[in-house]
């Protein structure tokens, strides 16, 4: 008997259709993968199961859930009180955006204890004992990550692991994982996927895995459903599905997952050329919490002696595990954070150093227009009270001479078109978009001023394979036509290999290996680099392993 059975689920919000007669079934101890483009309705299907839909939602059909006994419940007919008793204990969910799912005013320890104490009536010490074990299982030992930390004190990948720990704390019989590995590096991703598989095997739980990463879904799922515009266009057992794709959309997804952007020929730099970005001996320290008021506060060194150059038209990759200091380095380069040692130069001019006065920093406005950033958390980087058109146009306020309102509107439309969104989207608010669409908006904002350097912190991690292919092609096109340089921070080693000329491998705040991307990936010198490469999943490797080395059939051109 199925653990979860969705029959003819239709959903509309303010008379806008979102889901259309969705039918899915999940057995205990099995993994169901749900795949589709950003905005196809995957997350809305998950929220429908949890009954966390926005106001003015209208649903029809049924969502039957069986928890332990042979009797089933239609979740669409349950009261909010009954759903509250199921959420967390019977049905757990790993949300897509960890920063918005966590309360910024509560410590991670209190947030992890909340569900345990509410559902199991545990004492604080009993709940804390369980949490310590959970933290170990998700790779965040409490001796390095105290329970008194707040969400903003963790990296994106570390926050994602906290969300996963909260979701599995009560060992729910149904676990919904909405992009659970988007913010994770390859080694942590492998660890978390193993943990989810262990949980399914131990408790015979059912796992609904929502992801745009075909390799992850193929590795984990027993059965896969492909969704387009709120409709399930194709579903079957994993090997049968990939071995005999029927729908044109399914074939297009597979083709996009294998897409390699056109290689941009790097113009040879001269010995006298000034780098677009020059970083020398950069170090960044953070103060740790004091145990006692009279003890001197200890410092944590997030970046230690970083040095590298990026020249015009060059793309440099920065790779490392979650929490190794990649995003901290990006913020230090952008002068969003002070540095304790070293200097940062942009186009030969001093941009950040410990010696810069407040007055000197205020005088860097003209220089700031030449560098833009795509932040890792797209929702957190937008003002929720502003329409996205205004947010996308923000970098134009730095432009000299000033840009007229008419030209601003035209540039916003062009930027939205570049990232495959509609000009009408400028009049919407950030919450009206899916996670992948918000990431495209962040990329549009970075591109609008046509800077000389873009620091891209996980720019395609939240994007589905088809949009990712388009965006990577766009990055390459702008690089070849406008000479834009990139610092490309990513966990996706396949993307880094495809779009960068050189790569920097970071571990514990230090650059431990650097060189030509192809050479480093082909013949890594450091054991840590070899470990990263071995943990990286590819769709072909996964399917070969599952099928006993039966090659994947070739996909005919569309």
Coordinates of C-alpha atoms in Angstrom, one line a residue:
X1 CA 0.0 0.0 0.0
X2 CA 1.5 3.4 -1.0
X3 CA 2.8 5.7 1.7
X4 CA 1.7 8.7 -0.4
X5 CA -0.7 8.7 -3.2
X6 CA -1.6 11.9 -5.1
X7 CA -4.5 11.7 -7.4
X8 CA -5.6 14.4 -9.9
X9 CA -4.1 17.2 -7.8
X10 CA -4.9 20.6 -9.4
X11 CA -3.9 23.9 -7.9
X12 CA -4.5 27.5 -8.8
X13 CA -3.6 30.8 -7.1
X14 CA -5.9 33.8 -7.8
X15 CA -7.3 31.8 -10.8
X16 CA -3.8 31.2 -12.2
X17 CA -3.3 27.5 -12.8
X18 CA -0.2 26.0 -11.2
X19 CA -0.7 22.2 -11.1
X20 CA -3.0 20.2 -13.5
X21 CA -4.2 16.7 -12.5
X22 CA -0.9 15.6 -11.0
X23 CA -0.7 11.9 -10.1
X24 CA 2.1 10.5 -8.1
X25 CA 2.7 7.5 -5.8
X26 CA 5.4 6.7 -3.3
X27 CA 6.0 3.4 -1.5
X28 CA 7.6 3.1 2.0
X29 CA 11.4 2.7 1.8
X30 CA 11.5 4.1 -1.8
X31 CA 12.7 7.4 -3.3
X32 CA 10.6 9.3 -5.8
X33 CA 12.4 11.9 -7.9
X34 CA 10.5 14.9 -9.2
X35 CA 12.4 16.8 -11.9
X36 CA 11.5 19.9 -14.0
X37 CA 12.5 23.4 -14.9
X38 CA 12.4 26.3 -12.5
X39 CA 8.8 27.4 -12.1
X40 CA 7.3 24.1 -13.3
X41 CA 5.4 23.6 -10.1
X42 CA 7.7 21.1 -8.2
X43 CA 7.9 23.1 -5.0
X44 CA 4.2 24.0 -5.1
X45 CA 3.4 20.3 -5.2
X46 CA 5.6 19.8 -2.1
X47 CA 3.8 22.7 -0.3
X48 CA 0.5 21.2 -1.2
X49 CA 1.4 18.0 0.6
X50 CA 2.5 20.0 3.6
X51 CA -0.6 22.3 3.4
X52 CA 1.6 25.4 3.4
X53 CA 0.1 27.0 0.4
X54 CA -0.3 30.8 0.1
X55 CA -3.6 32.5 0.5
X56 CA -6.2 32.4 -2.3
X57 CA -5.0 28.9 -3.2
X58 CA -7.6 26.6 -4.7
X59 CA -7.0 22.8 -4.8
X60 CA -8.9 19.8 -6.0
X61 CA -8.1 16.1 -6.2
X62 CA -6.7 14.2 -3.2
X63 CA -3.4 13.6 -1.3
X64 CA -3.7 10.4 0.6
X65 CA -1.0 9.8 3.3
X66 CA -0.6 6.6 5.4
X67 CA 1.3 6.9 8.6
X68 CA 2.1 3.5 10.2
X69 CA -1.4 2.0 10.1
X70 CA -3.4 0.8 7.1
X71 CA -5.8 3.8 7.3
X72 CA -5.1 6.7 5.1
X73 CA -5.8 10.4 5.5
X74 CA -6.6 12.9 2.7
X75 CA -4.3 15.8 3.6
X76 CA -6.4 18.3 1.7
X77 CA -9.3 17.6 4.1
X78 CA -7.4 17.8 7.4
X79 CA -7.7 20.8 9.7
X80 CA -4.7 23.1 10.5
X81 CA -4.5 21.6 14.0
X82 CA -4.2 18.0 12.6
X83 CA -1.7 19.1 10.0
X84 CA 0.5 20.7 12.8
X85 CA 0.6 17.3 14.5
X86 CA 1.8 15.7 11.3
X87 CA 4.4 18.3 10.2
X88 CA 7.8 17.4 11.5
X89 CA 6.9 14.1 13.1
X90 CA 5.0 12.4 10.3
X91 CA 6.0 14.5 7.3
X92 CA 9.4 16.4 7.3
X93 CA 10.5 18.9 4.7
X94 CA 13.9 20.2 3.7
X95 CA 13.2 23.7 2.3
X96 CA 15.0 25.1 -0.8
X97 CA 16.3 28.3 0.7
X98 CA 17.9 27.7 4.1
X99 CA 18.3 31.4 5.1
X100 CA 14.6 32.1 4.7
X101 CA 13.6 28.8 6.4
X102 CA 15.6 29.6 9.5
X103 CA 14.6 32.2 12.1
X104 CA 17.4 34.9 12.1
X105 CA 16.6 35.8 15.7
X106 CA 17.1 32.3 17.2
X107 CA 20.2 30.3 17.7
X108 CA 20.6 27.1 15.6
X109 CA 20.4 25.0 18.8
X110 CA 17.1 26.5 19.9
X111 CA 15.6 26.0 16.4
X112 CA 16.8 22.4 16.2
X113 CA 15.3 21.6 19.7
X114 CA 12.0 23.2 19.0
X115 CA 10.4 20.2 17.1
X116 CA 11.9 17.6 19.5
X117 CA 10.5 19.3 22.6
X118 CA 7.1 20.1 21.0
X119 CA 6.4 16.6 19.6
X120 CA 8.3 14.3 22.0
X121 CA 8.0 16.4 25.2
X122 CA 11.7 16.0 25.8
X123 CA 13.6 18.0 28.4
X124 CA 16.2 20.6 27.2
X125 CA 19.1 18.3 28.1
X126 CA 17.5 15.3 26.3
X127 CA 16.8 17.3 23.2
X128 CA 20.4 18.7 23.3
X129 CA 21.9 15.2 23.4
X130 CA 19.9 14.2 20.3
X131 CA 20.9 17.4 18.5
X132 CA 24.6 16.8 19.2
X133 CA 24.3 13.4 17.5
X134 CA 22.4 15.0 14.6
X135 CA 25.0 17.7 14.1
X136 CA 27.7 14.9 13.9
X137 CA 25.6 13.1 11.2
X138 CA 25.3 16.2 9.0
X139 CA 29.0 17.0 9.3
X140 CA 28.8 19.9 11.8
X141 CA 30.4 18.7 15.0
X142 CA 29.4 21.0 17.9
X143 CA 33.1 21.5 19.0
X144 CA 33.5 23.5 15.7
X145 CA 29.9 24.7 15.3
X146 CA 28.5 25.6 18.7
X147 CA 24.7 25.5 19.2
X148 CA 24.8 29.2 20.2
X149 CA 25.5 30.4 16.7
X150 CA 23.0 32.3 14.7
X151 CA 22.1 31.4 11.0
X152 CA 24.0 34.4 9.6
X153 CA 27.2 33.1 11.2
X154 CA 27.1 30.0 9.0
X155 CA 27.8 29.6 5.3
X156 CA 25.1 28.7 2.8
X157 CA 26.0 25.0 2.8
X158 CA 26.2 24.9 6.6
X159 CA 22.7 26.4 6.9
X160 CA 21.4 23.8 4.5
X161 CA 22.8 21.1 6.7
X162 CA 21.0 22.6 9.7
X163 CA 17.8 22.5 7.8
X164 CA 18.4 18.8 6.9
X165 CA 19.1 18.0 10.6
X166 CA 15.8 19.6 11.6
X167 CA 13.9 17.7 9.0
X168 CA 15.3 14.3 10.0
X169 CA 15.3 14.9 13.7
X170 CA 12.0 13.2 14.3
X171 CA 12.5 10.4 11.8
X172 CA 9.4 11.2 9.7
X173 CA 7.8 8.4 7.7
X174 CA 7.6 10.8 4.7
X175 CA 10.5 13.2 3.9
X176 CA 10.2 15.9 1.2
X177 CA 13.6 17.2 0.1
X178 CA 13.3 20.3 -2.1
X179 CA 16.7 20.9 -3.7
X180 CA 18.5 19.5 -0.6
X181 CA 22.0 19.6 -2.1
X182 CA 21.9 22.9 -4.1
X183 CA 24.1 24.8 -1.7
X184 CA 26.4 21.9 -0.8
X185 CA 29.9 21.1 -2.1
X186 CA 30.5 17.7 -3.8
X187 CA 32.0 16.0 -0.7
X188 CA 29.2 17.2 1.6
X189 CA 26.6 16.4 -1.0
X190 CA 27.9 12.8 -1.1
X191 CA 27.7 12.7 2.7
X192 CA 24.2 14.1 2.9
X193 CA 22.9 11.8 0.1
X194 CA 24.3 8.8 2.0
X195 CA 22.6 10.0 5.1
X196 CA 19.2 10.3 3.4
X197 CA 19.6 6.8 1.9
X198 CA 20.5 5.5 5.4
X199 CA 17.4 7.1 6.9
X200 CA 15.2 5.6 4.2
X201 CA 16.7 2.2 4.8
X202 CA 16.6 2.4 8.6
X203 CA 13.0 3.7 9.1
X204 CA 11.5 2.5 5.7
X205 CA 10.6 6.2 5.2
X206 CA 9.5 7.4 1.8
X207 CA 11.6 10.2 0.2
X208 CA 10.2 12.7 -2.3
X209 CA 13.4 14.2 -3.8
X210 CA 12.8 17.4 -5.8
X211 CA 15.9 18.5 -7.8
X212 CA 17.0 19.9 -11.1
X213 CA 20.3 17.9 -10.8
X214 CA 19.7 14.8 -13.0
X215 CA 22.8 13.0 -11.7
X216 CA 21.6 13.3 -8.1
X217 CA 18.1 12.2 -8.9
X218 CA 19.3 9.3 -11.0
X219 CA 21.7 8.2 -8.2
X220 CA 19.0 8.4 -5.5
X221 CA 15.6 7.7 -7.0
X222 CA 13.9 4.4 -7.7
X223 CA 11.2 6.1 -9.7
X224 CA 11.3 9.5 -11.5
X225 CA 8.5 11.9 -12.6
X226 CA 9.2 14.8 -15.0
X227 CA 7.1 17.9 -14.6
X228 CA 6.5 20.7 -17.1
X229 CA 4.1 23.7 -16.5
X230 CA 2.4 21.9 -13.7
X231 CA 1.8 18.6 -15.6
X232 CA 3.6 15.3 -15.2
X233 CA 4.7 14.6 -18.8
X234 CA 6.5 11.3 -18.1
X235 CA 7.3 9.0 -15.2
X236 CA 8.8 5.5 -14.8
X237 CA 11.5 3.6 -13.0
X238 CA 14.9 5.4 -13.2
X239 CA 16.7 3.1 -15.7
X240 CA 13.6 2.6 -17.8
X241 CA 13.0 6.3 -18.0
X242 CA 16.5 7.3 -19.1
X243 CA 16.8 4.3 -21.4
X244 CA 13.6 5.1 -23.2
X245 CA 12.7 8.8 -23.0
X246 CA 9.5 9.5 -25.0
X247 CA 8.5 13.1 -24.4
X248 CA 10.4 15.9 -26.3
X249 CA 10.7 17.9 -23.1
X250 CA 12.4 15.0 -21.3
X251 CA 14.8 14.7 -24.2
X252 CA 15.5 18.4 -24.1
X253 CA 16.3 18.2 -20.4
X254 CA 18.8 15.4 -20.9
X255 CA 20.4 17.2 -23.8
X256 CA 20.7 20.4 -21.7
X257 CA 22.4 18.4 -18.9
X258 CA 25.1 17.4 -21.3
X259 CA 25.5 20.9 -22.7
X260 CA 29.1 22.3 -22.7
X261 CA 29.4 26.1 -23.4
X262 CA 31.4 27.1 -26.4
X263 CA 35.0 27.5 -25.3
X264 CA 36.2 31.1 -25.3
X265 CA 39.7 31.5 -26.6
X266 CA 41.7 33.3 -23.9
X267 CA 43.6 36.3 -25.3
X268 CA 47.2 36.1 -24.2
X269 CA 48.1 38.7 -21.6
X270 CA 51.3 40.7 -21.9
X271 CA 53.8 41.0 -19.1
X272 CA 53.0 44.7 -18.7
X273 CA 49.2 44.4 -18.6
X274 CA 47.4 45.6 -15.5
X275 CA 45.1 42.9 -14.0
X276 CA 41.4 43.7 -13.7
X277 CA 41.7 42.3 -10.1
X278 CA 44.8 41.9 -8.0
X279 CA 44.7 40.3 -4.6
X280 CA 47.8 40.2 -2.4
X281 CA 48.2 38.5 1.0
X282 CA 44.5 39.0 1.9
X283 CA 43.5 37.8 5.4
X284 CA 40.1 38.1 7.0
X285 CA 39.5 37.4 10.7
X286 CA 36.2 37.0 12.6
X287 CA 35.9 37.3 16.4
X288 CA 34.5 34.2 18.1
X289 CA 32.0 34.4 21.0
X290 CA 33.5 34.9 24.4
X291 CA 33.1 32.2 27.0
X292 CA 33.5 34.8 29.8
X293 CA 33.5 38.6 29.6
X294 CA 37.0 39.0 31.0
X295 CA 38.7 36.6 28.6
X296 CA 40.1 38.1 25.5
X297 CA 38.0 37.3 22.4
X298 CA 39.6 34.7 20.1
X299 CA 39.7 35.2 16.3
X300 CA 38.8 32.8 13.6
X301 CA 40.9 33.3 10.3
X302 CA 38.5 32.7 7.4
X303 CA 41.0 33.8 4.7
X304 CA 44.7 33.3 5.2
X305 CA 47.2 35.0 2.8
X306 CA 45.2 34.8 -0.4
X307 CA 47.0 36.0 -3.5
X308 CA 45.9 35.8 -7.2
X309 CA 45.3 38.0 -10.3
X310 CA 42.5 38.0 -12.9
X311 CA 43.1 39.7 -16.3
X312 CA 40.7 41.2 -18.8
X313 CA 38.5 38.5 -20.4
X314 CA 39.7 35.8 -18.1
X315 CA 37.5 33.4 -16.1
X316 CA 38.9 32.0 -12.9
X317 CA 37.2 29.3 -10.8
X318 CA 37.2 29.1 -7.0
X319 CA 36.4 25.7 -5.6
X320 CA 36.3 24.3 -2.1
X321 CA 34.1 22.8 0.5
X322 CA 31.3 24.7 2.2
X323 CA 32.6 26.9 4.9
X324 CA 36.2 27.0 3.6
X325 CA 36.0 30.9 3.1
X326 CA 34.9 31.3 -0.6
X327 CA 32.0 33.7 0.1
X328 CA 34.0 35.5 2.7
X329 CA 36.8 36.1 0.1
X330 CA 34.2 37.4 -2.3
X331 CA 32.8 39.9 0.2
X332 CA 36.3 41.1 1.1
X333 CA 37.2 41.6 -2.5
X334 CA 34.0 43.7 -3.0
X335 CA 35.0 45.8 0.1
X336 CA 31.8 44.7 1.8
X337 CA 33.9 43.5 4.7
X338 CA 37.1 44.9 6.3
X339 CA 40.3 42.9 5.9
X340 CA 43.0 42.6 8.5
X341 CA 45.9 42.1 6.1
X342 CA 46.7 42.5 2.4
X343 CA 45.4 44.7 -0.4
X344 CA 42.8 44.4 -3.2
X345 CA 43.3 46.4 -6.4
X346 CA 40.7 46.9 -9.1
X347 CA 42.0 48.0 -12.5
X348 CA 45.2 49.0 -10.8
X349 CA 43.5 51.2 -8.2
X350 CA 43.4 50.4 -4.5
X351 CA 40.0 49.1 -3.6
X352 CA 40.3 47.5 -0.1
X353 CA 43.0 47.4 2.5
X354 CA 43.2 47.8 6.3
X355 CA 44.7 51.3 5.9
X356 CA 41.9 52.8 3.9
X357 CA 40.1 55.6 5.8
X358 CA 36.3 56.0 5.8
X359 CA 36.7 59.1 3.6
X360 CA 38.8 57.1 1.0
X361 CA 36.2 54.3 1.0
X362 CA 33.5 56.8 0.3
X363 CA 35.5 58.0 -2.7
X364 CA 35.4 54.6 -4.5
X365 CA 32.0 55.1 -6.0
X366 CA 33.3 55.5 -9.6
X367 CA 35.4 52.4 -9.2
X368 CA 32.5 50.3 -7.8
X369 CA 30.6 50.5 -11.1
X370 CA 33.2 48.2 -12.7
X371 CA 32.6 45.2 -10.4
X372 CA 29.3 43.4 -9.8
X373 CA 28.3 40.3 -7.8
X374 CA 25.8 37.4 -8.0
X375 CA 25.2 36.5 -4.4
X376 CA 24.7 32.8 -3.3
X377 CA 21.3 33.4 -1.7
X378 CA 19.1 35.1 -4.3
X379 CA 16.1 35.8 -2.0
X380 CA 18.2 37.4 0.7
X381 CA 20.0 39.7 -1.8
X382 CA 16.7 41.4 -2.9
X383 CA 14.6 43.9 -1.0
X384 CA 11.2 42.2 -0.6
X385 CA 9.4 45.5 -0.6
X386 CA 10.8 46.6 -4.0
X387 CA 9.6 45.4 -7.4
X388 CA 12.4 43.4 -9.1
X389 CA 12.7 46.0 -11.9
X390 CA 13.9 48.6 -9.3
X391 CA 16.3 46.1 -7.7
X392 CA 17.8 45.1 -11.1
X393 CA 18.4 48.8 -11.9
X394 CA 20.2 49.5 -8.6
X395 CA 23.8 49.2 -10.1
X396 CA 23.0 51.9 -12.6
X397 CA 23.0 54.5 -9.8
X398 CA 26.8 54.0 -9.7
X399 CA 27.1 54.8 -13.4
X400 CA 28.9 58.0 -14.5
X401 CA 27.4 59.9 -16.3
X402 CA 24.0 59.2 -14.8
X403 CA 21.6 57.1 -16.8
X404 CA 18.1 58.5 -17.6
X405 CA 15.0 56.8 -16.4
X406 CA 14.0 55.9 -20.0
X407 CA 17.4 54.2 -20.6
X408 CA 17.2 52.4 -17.2
X409 CA 13.8 50.9 -18.2
X410 CA 15.3 49.8 -21.5
X411 CA 18.3 48.2 -19.8
X412 CA 16.1 46.4 -17.3
X413 CA 14.1 44.9 -20.2
X414 CA 17.2 43.9 -22.0
X415 CA 18.7 42.3 -18.9
X416 CA 15.5 40.3 -18.2
X417 CA 15.5 39.1 -21.8
X418 CA 19.1 38.0 -21.5
X419 CA 18.3 35.7 -18.6
X420 CA 15.1 34.4 -20.4
X421 CA 12.5 36.3 -18.3
X422 CA 9.7 38.5 -19.5
X423 CA 9.9 42.3 -19.4
X424 CA 6.6 42.2 -17.5
X425 CA 8.4 40.5 -14.6
X426 CA 9.9 43.8 -13.7
X427 CA 6.6 44.8 -12.1
X428 CA 6.6 41.7 -9.7
X429 CA 8.0 41.2 -6.2
X430 CA 10.7 38.7 -5.3
X431 CA 8.3 36.3 -3.5
X432 CA 6.3 35.9 -6.7
X433 CA 9.2 33.9 -8.3
X434 CA 10.6 30.5 -7.8
X435 CA 14.1 30.0 -6.4
X436 CA 15.6 29.4 -9.9
X437 CA 13.9 32.5 -11.3
X438 CA 15.2 34.6 -8.5
X439 CA 18.7 33.5 -9.3
X440 CA 18.2 34.6 -12.9
X441 CA 17.1 38.0 -11.5
X442 CA 20.3 38.2 -9.5
X443 CA 22.3 37.5 -12.7
X444 CA 20.3 40.2 -14.6
X445 CA 21.2 42.7 -11.9
X446 CA 24.9 41.8 -12.2
X447 CA 24.9 42.1 -16.0
X448 CA 22.9 45.4 -16.3
X449 CA 25.9 47.7 -15.9
X450 CA 28.2 45.7 -18.1
X451 CA 31.0 45.7 -15.5
X452 CA 34.6 44.7 -16.2
X453 CA 34.5 42.0 -13.4
X454 CA 31.7 39.8 -12.1
X455 CA 32.1 37.8 -8.9
X456 CA 29.6 35.0 -9.3
X457 CA 29.0 33.1 -6.1
X458 CA 27.2 29.9 -7.0
X459 CA 25.4 31.7 -10.0
X460 CA 23.8 28.6 -11.5
X461 CA 23.4 26.3 -8.5
X462 CA 19.7 27.0 -8.2
X463 CA 19.0 26.8 -11.9
X464 CA 17.6 23.9 -13.8
X465 CA 19.7 22.3 -16.6
X466 CA 18.1 24.1 -19.5
X467 CA 18.4 27.6 -18.0
X468 CA 21.8 26.8 -16.7
X469 CA 23.0 26.0 -20.2
X470 CA 21.5 29.4 -21.5
X471 CA 23.1 31.4 -18.7
X472 CA 26.6 29.8 -19.1
X473 CA 26.3 30.5 -22.8
X474 CA 25.4 34.1 -21.9
X475 CA 28.4 34.4 -19.6
X476 CA 30.7 33.2 -22.4
X477 CA 29.1 35.5 -25.0
X478 CA 29.6 38.6 -22.7
X479 CA 33.1 37.5 -22.0
X480 CA 34.0 37.3 -25.7
X481 CA 32.2 40.4 -26.8
X482 CA 32.7 42.8 -23.9
X483 CA 35.8 41.3 -22.3
X484 CA 34.1 40.8 -18.9
X485 CA 36.3 38.9 -16.4
X486 CA 34.8 36.4 -13.9
X487 CA 35.6 35.0 -10.5
X488 CA 33.4 31.9 -10.7
X489 CA 32.7 30.4 -7.3
X490 CA 30.9 27.0 -7.6
X491 CA 30.5 23.6 -6.1
X492 CA 29.7 22.2 -9.6
X493 CA 33.0 20.9 -10.8
X494 CA 31.6 20.1 -14.3
X495 CA 30.6 23.8 -14.7
X496 CA 33.9 25.0 -13.4
X497 CA 35.8 22.8 -15.9
X498 CA 33.6 24.0 -18.8
X499 CA 33.7 27.8 -18.2
X500 CA 37.0 28.7 -16.5
X501 CA 40.6 29.1 -17.7
X502 CA 42.3 28.7 -14.3
X503 CA 41.1 27.3 -11.0
X504 CA 41.9 28.0 -7.4
X505 CA 41.4 25.2 -4.9
X506 CA 40.6 26.5 -1.4
X507 CA 40.8 24.6 1.9
X508 CA 40.4 26.0 5.4
X509 CA 40.8 29.6 4.1
X510 CA 44.0 28.9 2.1
X511 CA 44.6 28.4 -1.7
X512 CA 46.3 25.0 -1.7
X513 CA 46.4 24.4 -5.5
X514 CA 46.1 26.6 -8.5
X515 CA 46.7 26.2 -12.2
X516 CA 45.2 25.7 -15.7
X517 CA 41.7 24.2 -15.2
X518 CA 42.2 21.3 -17.5
X519 CA 45.6 20.4 -16.0
X520 CA 44.4 20.6 -12.4
X521 CA 41.3 18.5 -13.1
X522 CA 43.3 16.0 -15.2
X523 CA 46.3 15.7 -13.0
X524 CA 45.6 17.1 -9.5
X525 CA 48.6 17.4 -7.3
X526 CA 46.9 17.6 -3.9
X527 CA 45.0 14.8 -2.2
X528 CA 42.2 17.2 -1.3
X529 CA 41.7 18.1 -5.0
X530 CA 41.6 14.4 -5.9
X531 CA 39.0 13.9 -3.1
X532 CA 36.8 16.6 -4.6
X533 CA 37.0 15.2 -8.1
X534 CA 36.2 11.7 -7.0
X535 CA 33.1 12.8 -5.1
X536 CA 31.6 14.6 -8.1
X537 CA 28.6 12.9 -9.8
X538 CA 27.9 12.7 -13.5
X539 CA 24.7 11.3 -15.0
X540 CA 26.5 8.9 -17.3
X541 CA 28.6 7.4 -14.4
X542 CA 25.5 7.0 -12.2
X543 CA 23.5 5.3 -14.9
X544 CA 26.4 3.0 -15.9
X545 CA 26.7 2.0 -12.2
X546 CA 23.0 1.3 -11.8
X547 CA 22.7 -0.6 -15.0
X548 CA 25.9 -2.6 -14.6
X549 CA 27.9 -0.6 -17.2
X550 CA 25.2 -0.7 -19.8
X551 CA 25.8 2.5 -21.9
X552 CA 23.1 5.2 -22.0
X553 CA 21.4 5.3 -25.4
X554 CA 22.2 8.2 -27.6
X555 CA 19.6 11.0 -27.7
X556 CA 18.4 11.9 -31.1
X557 CA 18.5 15.6 -32.0
X558 CA 15.2 17.5 -31.4

